[in-house]
Amino acid sequence: MPTDCISYQNSGYFSPLMNDYLDQKNNLHSLYNRFPTPENFEGQILEKQANFDNSNRVTLVSVLQKQYASIETSHLTLQNIEALKVNNTFTVTTGHQLNLFTGPLYFLYKIISTINLTKELKAKYPAYNFVPIYWMATEDHDFEEINYFNFKGKKFRWNKESTGPVGRLSTEGLSDVFELYSQELGSSTNAETLKNLFKDAYLNYDNLADATRHLANALFGAQGLVILDADDADLKRSFIPFAKEELLNQTSHKAVLETTEKLKKYNIQVNPREINLFYIEDKMRERIIPEEGKYKINNTKIEYSEDEILTLLDTNPEMFSPNVIMRPLYQEVILPNLCYIGGGGEIAYWLELKSFFDTVKVTFPMLLVRNSVLLATEKQLKKADKLELTWSDLFSKQADLVNTKTIQLSEFPIDMSTLKHQLEEQFKALYEITKLTDKSFVGAVKAQEVKQTKGLDNLEKRLLKAQKRKLSTILERITDLQNELFPNKSLQERQANFSEFYLESGANLIPTVIDTLKPLEQNFNIITLS
């Protein structure tokens, strides 16, 4: 199998902002608290311990106990929930949308990164407890982003109308998806396990939040994962002072705008609104807009005076939903959290928030880019060996890969750089001659140089094209393998669903990934599936 190692920065799949963050570039230091290294967690623990309102622990545990009341819970998860009452217990958190049947593979990698980091921290800091949290994005309303999953190149979509928070959405209609998916799975032992996973989650629960909790618990409960639905009145009561500050002073808007100035050279992930809160009901989640001394609910006729909206916040905090700017603050207010684990896009928008957290005096968590993984079969690795492909080859753009391998496999040099260098030297001599004659001769020499250089470029392209035709069989095998490992010319983890691999590997899949991933390393993990 290929033995070279691919760092995130050299993979070609991370943004310049993420590459600079991972390289700890000086221009980004003010945008985060501490970089996630084992040693830096000590300072983060002490800061969070000094700055966290421990009275929120009682509410948190009470809410979790209610949410877990109706599902079978592992001893380790129950132990972790109970431990959250204690002042020396801290969390590591990842968040994710309620994608149908987990959506793309990286759902697993985010949670496994979180679980594994808590294990590493416990080994290094045994005096403290560390609990892995999956924060379900139950208040999100982008249904089109979550209502499908891909299996062996086919898309299984849940056709349903949704306008409100997805966590409250009825699971009605998922029996149709189950029937189609079941037919595709076949009848093997692993197929039956997958059918039961889907059925037990989506056909036995009335709403998407409960269904997703059941599924995530079935996959990771044995590892002690704690799953939180923060769409809860009791939890939001703790957030009232911060929501009130947002309504009255628009603090987040001012602070985040200042930070975006520092990120002008990068593509900004999220632009703040004047008020970064939504008004939320079962079938509605709409922006709150300050206008003419009123607080208007977008796309409705609902409006409140200042006194009215503050009264509503005090009596019904569950009717206020943080958006992408405020949600991280809500998380850090109600959780004794040390570190947030997310993909590159998520970490990018978190980097916009440090000054806002400083303004409202809440400890900013450490930010860790989740593990990335490529799953490959032994057969695929043997193919790569036979075709003399490195991981660097396979991670490259397909056009670059084909050109590189054509040049390597040709029995004669295709690169005409030597000839171009000789031509350049000849024209240098001609330019010397032009100094001794009429200056008008310079233009003629320059035109001839351009013409002959262009001619060599064209010959090089034609020769490369001819060799591609001659080597088409082996080049096709190379691109076929790359297409298997990088479906739709994208990372496998962003395209395929875990069930595609579970069907072949069964119950060994998740333990194999858990045993492999080291969350504080910055290299792609290539995992061989037998």
XYZ file of C-alpha atoms in Angstrom:
530
model
C 0.000 0.000 0.000
C 1.159 3.627 -0.450
C 3.118 4.704 2.614
C 3.364 8.479 2.259
C 1.506 10.700 4.711
C -0.879 13.506 3.677
C -1.207 16.495 5.995
C -4.410 18.510 5.966
C -2.452 21.479 4.624
C -1.081 19.457 1.671
C -4.302 17.648 0.841
C -5.715 20.354 -1.412
C -9.058 20.175 0.412
C -8.588 22.850 3.083
C -9.081 26.597 2.704
C -6.186 29.075 3.046
C -7.698 30.216 6.361
C -7.684 26.684 7.754
C -4.164 26.021 6.491
C -2.940 29.188 8.218
C -4.802 28.264 11.422
C -3.280 24.780 11.463
C 0.140 26.348 10.856
C -0.556 28.752 13.770
C 0.265 31.816 11.672
C 0.864 34.962 13.722
C -1.885 36.986 12.035
C -4.541 34.650 13.475
C -3.344 34.400 17.087
C -5.779 37.044 18.336
C -8.732 35.078 16.929
C -8.480 32.073 19.241
C -7.791 31.401 22.888
C -5.349 28.479 22.914
C -4.265 26.159 20.120
C -5.300 22.552 20.887
C -2.202 20.794 22.186
C -2.203 18.396 25.168
C -0.289 20.884 27.323
C -2.579 23.826 26.532
C -5.622 22.101 27.997
C -4.388 22.741 31.533
C -4.769 26.494 31.142
C -8.152 26.046 29.444
C -9.418 23.882 32.322
C -8.382 26.450 34.925
C -9.890 29.356 32.998
C -13.202 27.585 32.378
C -13.345 26.423 35.981
C -12.976 30.004 37.190
C -15.437 31.457 34.686
C -18.270 28.919 34.471
C -21.554 29.328 36.353
C -21.785 25.959 38.080
C -25.462 26.471 38.875
C -26.079 25.690 35.190
C -24.868 22.129 35.803
C -28.014 21.224 37.751
C -30.276 22.362 34.912
C -28.111 20.631 32.309
C -28.205 17.283 34.086
C -31.940 17.542 34.735
C -32.645 18.232 31.045
C -30.395 15.382 29.915
C -32.067 12.936 32.288
C -35.464 13.828 30.822
C -34.177 13.494 27.266
C -32.703 10.057 27.974
C -35.708 8.784 29.920
C -37.210 6.851 27.019
C -34.116 5.291 25.427
C -31.853 2.462 26.471
C -28.738 4.127 27.864
C -25.308 2.631 28.465
C -23.795 2.627 31.940
C -20.967 4.871 30.705
C -23.348 7.494 29.273
C -25.399 7.525 32.500
C -22.169 7.870 34.452
C -21.094 10.782 32.241
C -24.421 12.573 32.685
C -24.183 12.178 36.447
C -20.569 13.408 36.405
C -21.667 16.703 34.841
C -23.016 17.728 38.265
C -19.462 17.843 39.615
C -17.258 20.944 39.324
C -14.231 19.009 38.034
C -16.115 17.623 35.009
C -15.686 19.294 31.630
C -16.984 18.610 28.159
C -15.588 18.306 24.655
C -18.293 19.123 22.133
C -19.081 18.620 18.486
C -22.234 19.791 16.771
C -23.958 18.501 13.686
C -27.158 18.794 11.722
C -29.824 16.085 11.958
C -28.856 14.545 8.624
C -30.990 11.621 7.545
C -29.323 8.360 8.651
C -26.247 10.430 9.686
C -25.721 11.873 6.192
C -22.063 11.889 5.012
C -19.363 9.845 6.729
C -17.791 12.773 8.531
C -20.666 12.722 11.033
C -18.947 9.653 12.475
C -15.504 11.231 12.407
C -16.625 14.339 14.306
C -18.103 12.259 17.103
C -15.203 9.804 17.221
C -12.717 12.711 17.366
C -14.701 14.036 20.341
C -14.832 10.685 22.126
C -11.138 10.010 21.576
C -10.075 13.450 22.786
C -11.899 12.927 26.093
C -9.945 9.665 26.513
C -6.627 11.418 25.810
C -7.462 14.207 28.250
C -8.429 11.758 30.993
C -5.087 9.979 30.571
C -3.175 13.274 30.832
C -5.332 14.962 33.500
C -6.702 12.119 35.682
C -7.961 14.504 38.387
C -10.708 15.721 36.045
C -13.603 14.083 34.187
C -14.167 14.681 30.469
C -17.507 14.041 28.760
C -18.008 13.833 24.965
C -21.051 15.835 23.827
C -22.909 15.671 20.509
C -24.901 18.905 20.216
C -27.819 18.188 17.894
C -28.663 21.130 15.633
C -32.358 20.693 16.329
C -33.217 24.366 15.799
C -31.732 24.531 12.327
C -34.327 25.072 9.592
C -32.297 24.239 6.453
C -34.218 21.046 5.731
C -32.883 20.706 2.176
C -29.386 20.227 3.573
C -30.332 17.222 5.698
C -33.214 15.374 4.017
C -31.129 12.829 2.084
C -28.143 10.508 2.169
C -26.077 8.823 -0.544
C -25.637 5.069 -0.745
C -23.517 3.502 -3.506
C -24.006 6.488 -5.762
C -27.778 6.672 -5.243
C -29.533 9.457 -3.366
C -32.272 8.529 -0.887
C -34.355 11.646 -0.264
C -37.122 12.345 2.229
C -39.711 14.325 0.272
C -41.456 16.545 2.775
C -42.260 20.192 3.380
C -40.532 21.831 6.342
C -40.448 25.469 7.433
C -39.690 25.298 11.155
C -36.931 23.831 13.342
C -36.032 20.395 11.984
C -35.804 18.764 15.421
C -39.550 19.212 15.912
C -40.360 17.830 12.463
C -42.621 14.771 12.307
C -40.965 11.601 10.973
C -44.036 10.875 8.862
C -43.061 9.741 5.375
C -39.803 8.048 6.319
C -41.383 4.608 5.923
C -41.276 5.240 2.155
C -37.548 5.982 2.309
C -37.065 2.850 4.401
C -38.795 0.637 1.815
C -36.600 1.897 -1.035
C -33.433 1.713 1.037
C -34.230 -1.817 2.275
C -34.493 -3.084 -1.280
C -31.080 -1.639 -2.087
C -29.428 -3.173 0.984
C -30.189 -6.806 0.240
C -30.600 -9.497 2.866
C -27.184 -10.117 4.432
C -26.668 -10.079 8.210
C -25.115 -6.601 8.026
C -27.976 -5.419 5.827
C -30.503 -6.566 8.420
C -28.604 -4.680 11.141
C -28.728 -1.498 9.050
C -32.445 -1.966 8.392
C -33.099 -2.321 12.106
C -31.015 0.785 12.878
C -33.041 2.843 10.423
C -36.380 1.383 11.456
C -35.802 1.646 15.214
C -34.817 5.302 14.894
C -37.093 6.761 12.251
C -40.189 4.551 12.359
C -40.474 4.313 16.158
C -40.092 8.002 17.074
C -42.432 10.860 16.262
C -39.931 13.642 15.629
C -36.521 14.008 14.046
C -34.723 15.035 17.253
C -35.761 11.881 19.125
C -35.019 9.704 16.091
C -31.524 11.177 15.688
C -30.793 10.795 19.400
C -31.752 7.125 19.216
C -29.535 6.531 16.176
C -26.485 8.341 17.572
C -26.945 6.534 20.890
C -27.171 3.169 19.125
C -23.905 3.892 17.305
C -21.920 5.534 20.125
C -23.700 5.000 23.445
C -21.227 2.284 24.422
C -18.473 4.938 24.203
C -20.273 7.168 26.703
C -21.409 9.799 24.205
C -23.907 12.284 25.655
C -26.381 13.699 23.120
C -27.934 17.085 23.851
C -30.991 18.791 22.377
C -30.638 22.420 23.479
C -34.069 23.400 22.125
C -35.305 23.493 25.703
C -36.957 26.195 27.829
C -34.972 25.374 30.975
C -31.620 25.570 29.187
C -32.583 28.783 27.437
C -33.509 30.361 30.747
C -29.778 30.391 31.539
C -29.201 32.271 28.298
C -31.743 35.065 28.950
C -29.149 37.716 30.017
C -27.184 37.194 26.781
C -30.294 37.196 24.588
C -31.429 40.415 26.313
C -28.037 42.006 25.619
C -28.382 41.015 21.983
C -31.871 42.486 21.647
C -31.012 45.767 23.339
C -27.433 46.436 22.227
C -26.680 44.190 19.220
C -23.314 43.401 20.820
C -22.469 40.451 18.570
C -22.958 42.502 15.392
C -20.442 45.144 16.475
C -17.825 42.693 17.777
C -17.949 40.277 14.847
C -17.780 43.090 12.273
C -14.505 44.214 13.855
C -13.106 40.705 13.496
C -14.155 40.323 9.861
C -11.849 43.252 9.080
C -8.936 41.084 10.219
C -10.089 38.290 7.907
C -10.512 40.356 4.736
C -7.832 38.366 2.890
C -9.834 35.157 3.454
C -13.351 34.255 2.388
C -15.552 35.278 5.320
C -17.784 32.412 6.431
C -20.593 34.250 8.200
C -21.712 37.871 8.191
C -23.506 39.007 11.372
C -26.978 40.528 11.319
C -28.095 43.373 13.579
C -29.870 40.852 15.820
C -28.551 37.292 15.679
C -31.622 35.626 17.145
C -34.604 33.938 15.539
C -38.220 33.832 16.691
C -39.163 30.162 16.819
C -42.363 28.095 16.844
C -43.098 24.525 15.730
C -43.486 25.467 12.068
C -41.595 28.739 11.943
C -38.110 30.076 12.544
C -37.777 33.662 11.371
C -35.329 36.506 11.942
C -35.995 39.220 14.513
C -35.498 42.589 12.809
C -35.240 45.938 14.655
C -37.264 48.495 12.728
C -38.722 51.877 13.694
C -38.455 51.184 17.420
C -40.151 47.797 17.072
C -38.973 44.211 16.899
C -40.516 42.709 13.768
C -40.627 38.999 12.914
C -39.542 38.549 9.313
C -42.141 37.287 6.798
C -44.969 37.742 9.337
C -47.138 40.544 10.709
C -45.894 39.871 14.250
C -44.154 42.749 16.004
C -43.263 43.680 19.580
C -42.334 46.794 21.456
C -39.142 46.684 23.518
C -41.042 45.996 26.750
C -43.162 43.314 25.063
C -40.251 41.399 23.598
C -38.288 41.498 26.869
C -41.355 40.199 28.722
C -41.698 37.412 26.154
C -38.035 36.528 26.634
C -38.479 36.301 30.408
C -41.656 34.207 30.243
C -40.977 32.110 27.107
C -37.235 31.899 26.412
C -37.855 28.809 24.264
C -39.336 31.152 21.616
C -35.889 32.639 20.956
C -33.402 30.679 18.877
C -29.729 31.628 18.431
C -28.424 31.798 14.871
C -24.979 30.699 13.695
C -23.326 33.675 15.456
C -25.106 33.270 18.811
C -25.349 29.456 18.957
C -21.680 29.007 19.944
C -22.177 31.435 22.842
C -25.309 29.565 23.962
C -23.311 26.336 23.914
C -20.484 27.747 26.007
C -22.872 29.316 28.538
C -24.740 26.084 29.317
C -21.846 23.609 28.991
C -18.620 23.414 31.036
C -16.900 23.087 27.667
C -13.177 23.134 26.886
C -12.999 22.444 23.177
C -15.211 22.525 20.097
C -14.459 20.012 17.335
C -15.665 20.770 13.831
C -14.862 20.752 10.147
C -12.850 23.466 8.448
C -15.919 25.548 7.607
C -17.138 25.477 11.203
C -13.777 26.379 12.704
C -13.550 29.265 10.214
C -16.731 30.893 11.520
C -15.753 30.241 15.150
C -12.616 32.296 14.464
C -14.902 35.285 13.857
C -16.297 35.089 17.387
C -13.403 35.505 19.842
C -13.832 39.268 20.312
C -17.579 38.775 20.878
C -16.903 36.208 23.628
C -14.385 38.582 25.199
C -16.962 41.390 25.184
C -19.603 39.313 27.003
C -16.946 37.769 29.298
C -17.457 34.092 28.405
C -14.434 31.815 28.023
C -13.701 31.074 24.362
C -13.179 27.325 23.785
C -10.238 25.721 22.091
C -10.949 24.934 18.426
C -9.948 21.593 16.960
C -10.302 20.525 13.337
C -11.942 17.104 13.321
C -10.163 14.018 12.018
C -10.466 13.337 8.312
C -10.486 9.784 7.009
C -10.258 7.863 3.762
C -11.611 4.310 3.931
C -10.015 1.892 1.461
C -10.297 -1.837 0.882
C -7.297 -4.156 0.641
C -8.188 -4.666 -3.024
C -7.979 -0.925 -3.682
C -4.616 -0.699 -1.907
C -3.229 -3.547 -4.006
C -4.400 -1.718 -7.131
C -2.602 1.426 -5.970
C 0.594 -0.565 -5.399
C 0.378 -2.205 -8.814
C -0.165 1.160 -10.483
C 2.722 2.662 -8.437
C 0.494 5.378 -6.998
C 1.293 7.349 -3.858
C -1.359 8.983 -1.661
C -0.007 12.298 -2.921
C -0.902 11.124 -6.433
C -4.381 10.018 -5.427
C -5.154 13.235 -3.528
C -4.156 15.420 -6.487
C -6.597 16.874 -9.031
C -7.451 14.277 -11.664
C -6.145 16.329 -14.595
C -2.829 16.807 -12.765
C -2.707 13.105 -11.880
C -3.250 12.034 -15.490
C -0.595 14.453 -16.789
C 1.934 13.407 -14.130
C 1.448 9.687 -14.723
C 1.570 10.135 -18.536
C 4.944 11.859 -18.216
C 6.215 9.194 -15.785
C 5.032 6.252 -17.898
C 6.312 7.531 -21.264
C 9.455 5.850 -22.594
C 10.811 9.212 -23.764
C 10.717 12.729 -22.252
C 7.557 14.707 -23.002
C 8.692 17.786 -21.113
C 10.320 20.165 -23.593
C 11.832 22.429 -20.979
C 15.381 21.544 -22.156
C 14.544 22.623 -25.698
C 12.865 25.759 -24.393
C 16.004 26.577 -22.395
C 18.169 26.103 -25.510
C 15.833 28.362 -27.466
C 16.011 30.987 -24.729
C 19.834 30.934 -24.880
C 19.793 31.308 -28.686
C 17.540 34.336 -28.438
C 19.739 35.863 -25.749
C 22.532 35.829 -28.361
C 20.196 37.404 -30.923
C 19.268 40.166 -28.486
C 22.966 40.924 -28.070
C 23.193 41.348 -31.845
C 20.231 43.765 -31.814
C 22.281 46.110 -29.620
C 24.717 46.483 -32.513
C 22.175 47.209 -35.203
C 18.911 49.041 -35.837
C 16.580 49.107 -32.801
C 13.635 48.142 -35.032
C 15.206 44.696 -35.280
C 14.343 44.059 -31.598
C 10.634 43.757 -32.364
C 11.260 41.188 -35.080
C 13.412 39.093 -32.747
C 10.837 39.277 -29.959
C 8.029 38.207 -32.317
C 10.088 35.239 -33.498
C 10.878 34.209 -29.907
C 7.194 34.262 -28.970
C 6.273 32.295 -32.111
C 8.883 29.569 -31.587
C 8.202 29.253 -27.829
C 4.487 28.940 -28.552
C 5.283 26.328 -31.190
C 7.183 24.235 -28.645
C 4.294 24.608 -26.159
C 1.845 23.354 -28.788
C 4.085 20.432 -29.707
C 4.411 19.526 -26.038
C 0.610 19.551 -25.630
C 0.107 17.442 -28.760
C 2.775 14.972 -27.652
C 1.160 14.699 -24.207
C -2.229 14.138 -25.818
C -0.809 11.465 -28.118
C 0.799 9.661 -25.183
C -2.467 9.784 -23.243
C -4.129 7.936 -26.123
C -1.325 5.397 -26.222
C -1.446 4.863 -22.435
C -5.259 5.074 -22.205
C -5.733 1.614 -20.691
C -3.485 2.140 -17.685
C -4.610 5.767 -17.261
C -8.212 4.590 -17.155
C -7.352 2.134 -14.389
C -5.698 4.975 -12.461
C -8.678 7.331 -12.796
C -11.131 4.525 -11.996
C -9.334 3.895 -8.719
C -9.250 7.598 -7.870
C -12.975 7.880 -8.653
C -13.699 4.975 -6.291
C -11.793 6.648 -3.460
C -12.901 10.216 -4.261
C -16.515 9.984 -5.502
C -17.631 12.972 -7.585
C -14.003 14.164 -7.388
C -14.591 15.092 -3.756
C -13.562 13.670 -0.388
C -15.244 10.353 0.316
C -16.230 11.573 3.791
C -18.337 14.372 2.260
C -20.206 12.091 -0.131
C -20.766 8.531 1.091
C -22.916 7.296 3.985
C -21.440 5.027 6.675
C -23.866 2.231 5.750
C -22.064 1.643 2.442
C -19.022 0.500 4.416
C -20.938 -1.088 7.286
C -22.572 -3.380 4.734
C -19.145 -4.902 4.031
C -17.322 -4.490 7.370
C -20.202 -4.822 9.806
C -19.787 -4.143 13.512
C -15.989 -3.795 13.111
C -16.315 -0.508 11.210
C -16.755 1.946 14.093
C -14.311 0.231 16.518
C -11.687 0.211 13.739
C -12.084 3.950 13.215
C -12.093 4.616 16.980
C -8.857 2.639 17.395
C -7.178 4.601 14.586
C -8.074 8.255 15.057
C -5.825 10.561 17.060
C -7.677 13.889 17.259
C -4.666 16.111 17.946
C -2.776 14.960 14.836
C -3.142 16.901 11.569
C -2.872 14.147 8.969
C -5.448 12.346 6.876
C -6.102 8.884 8.246
C -6.104 6.130 5.636
C -7.966 3.173 7.125
C -7.878 -0.249 5.494
C -11.088 -2.238 5.653
C -10.820 -6.004 5.376
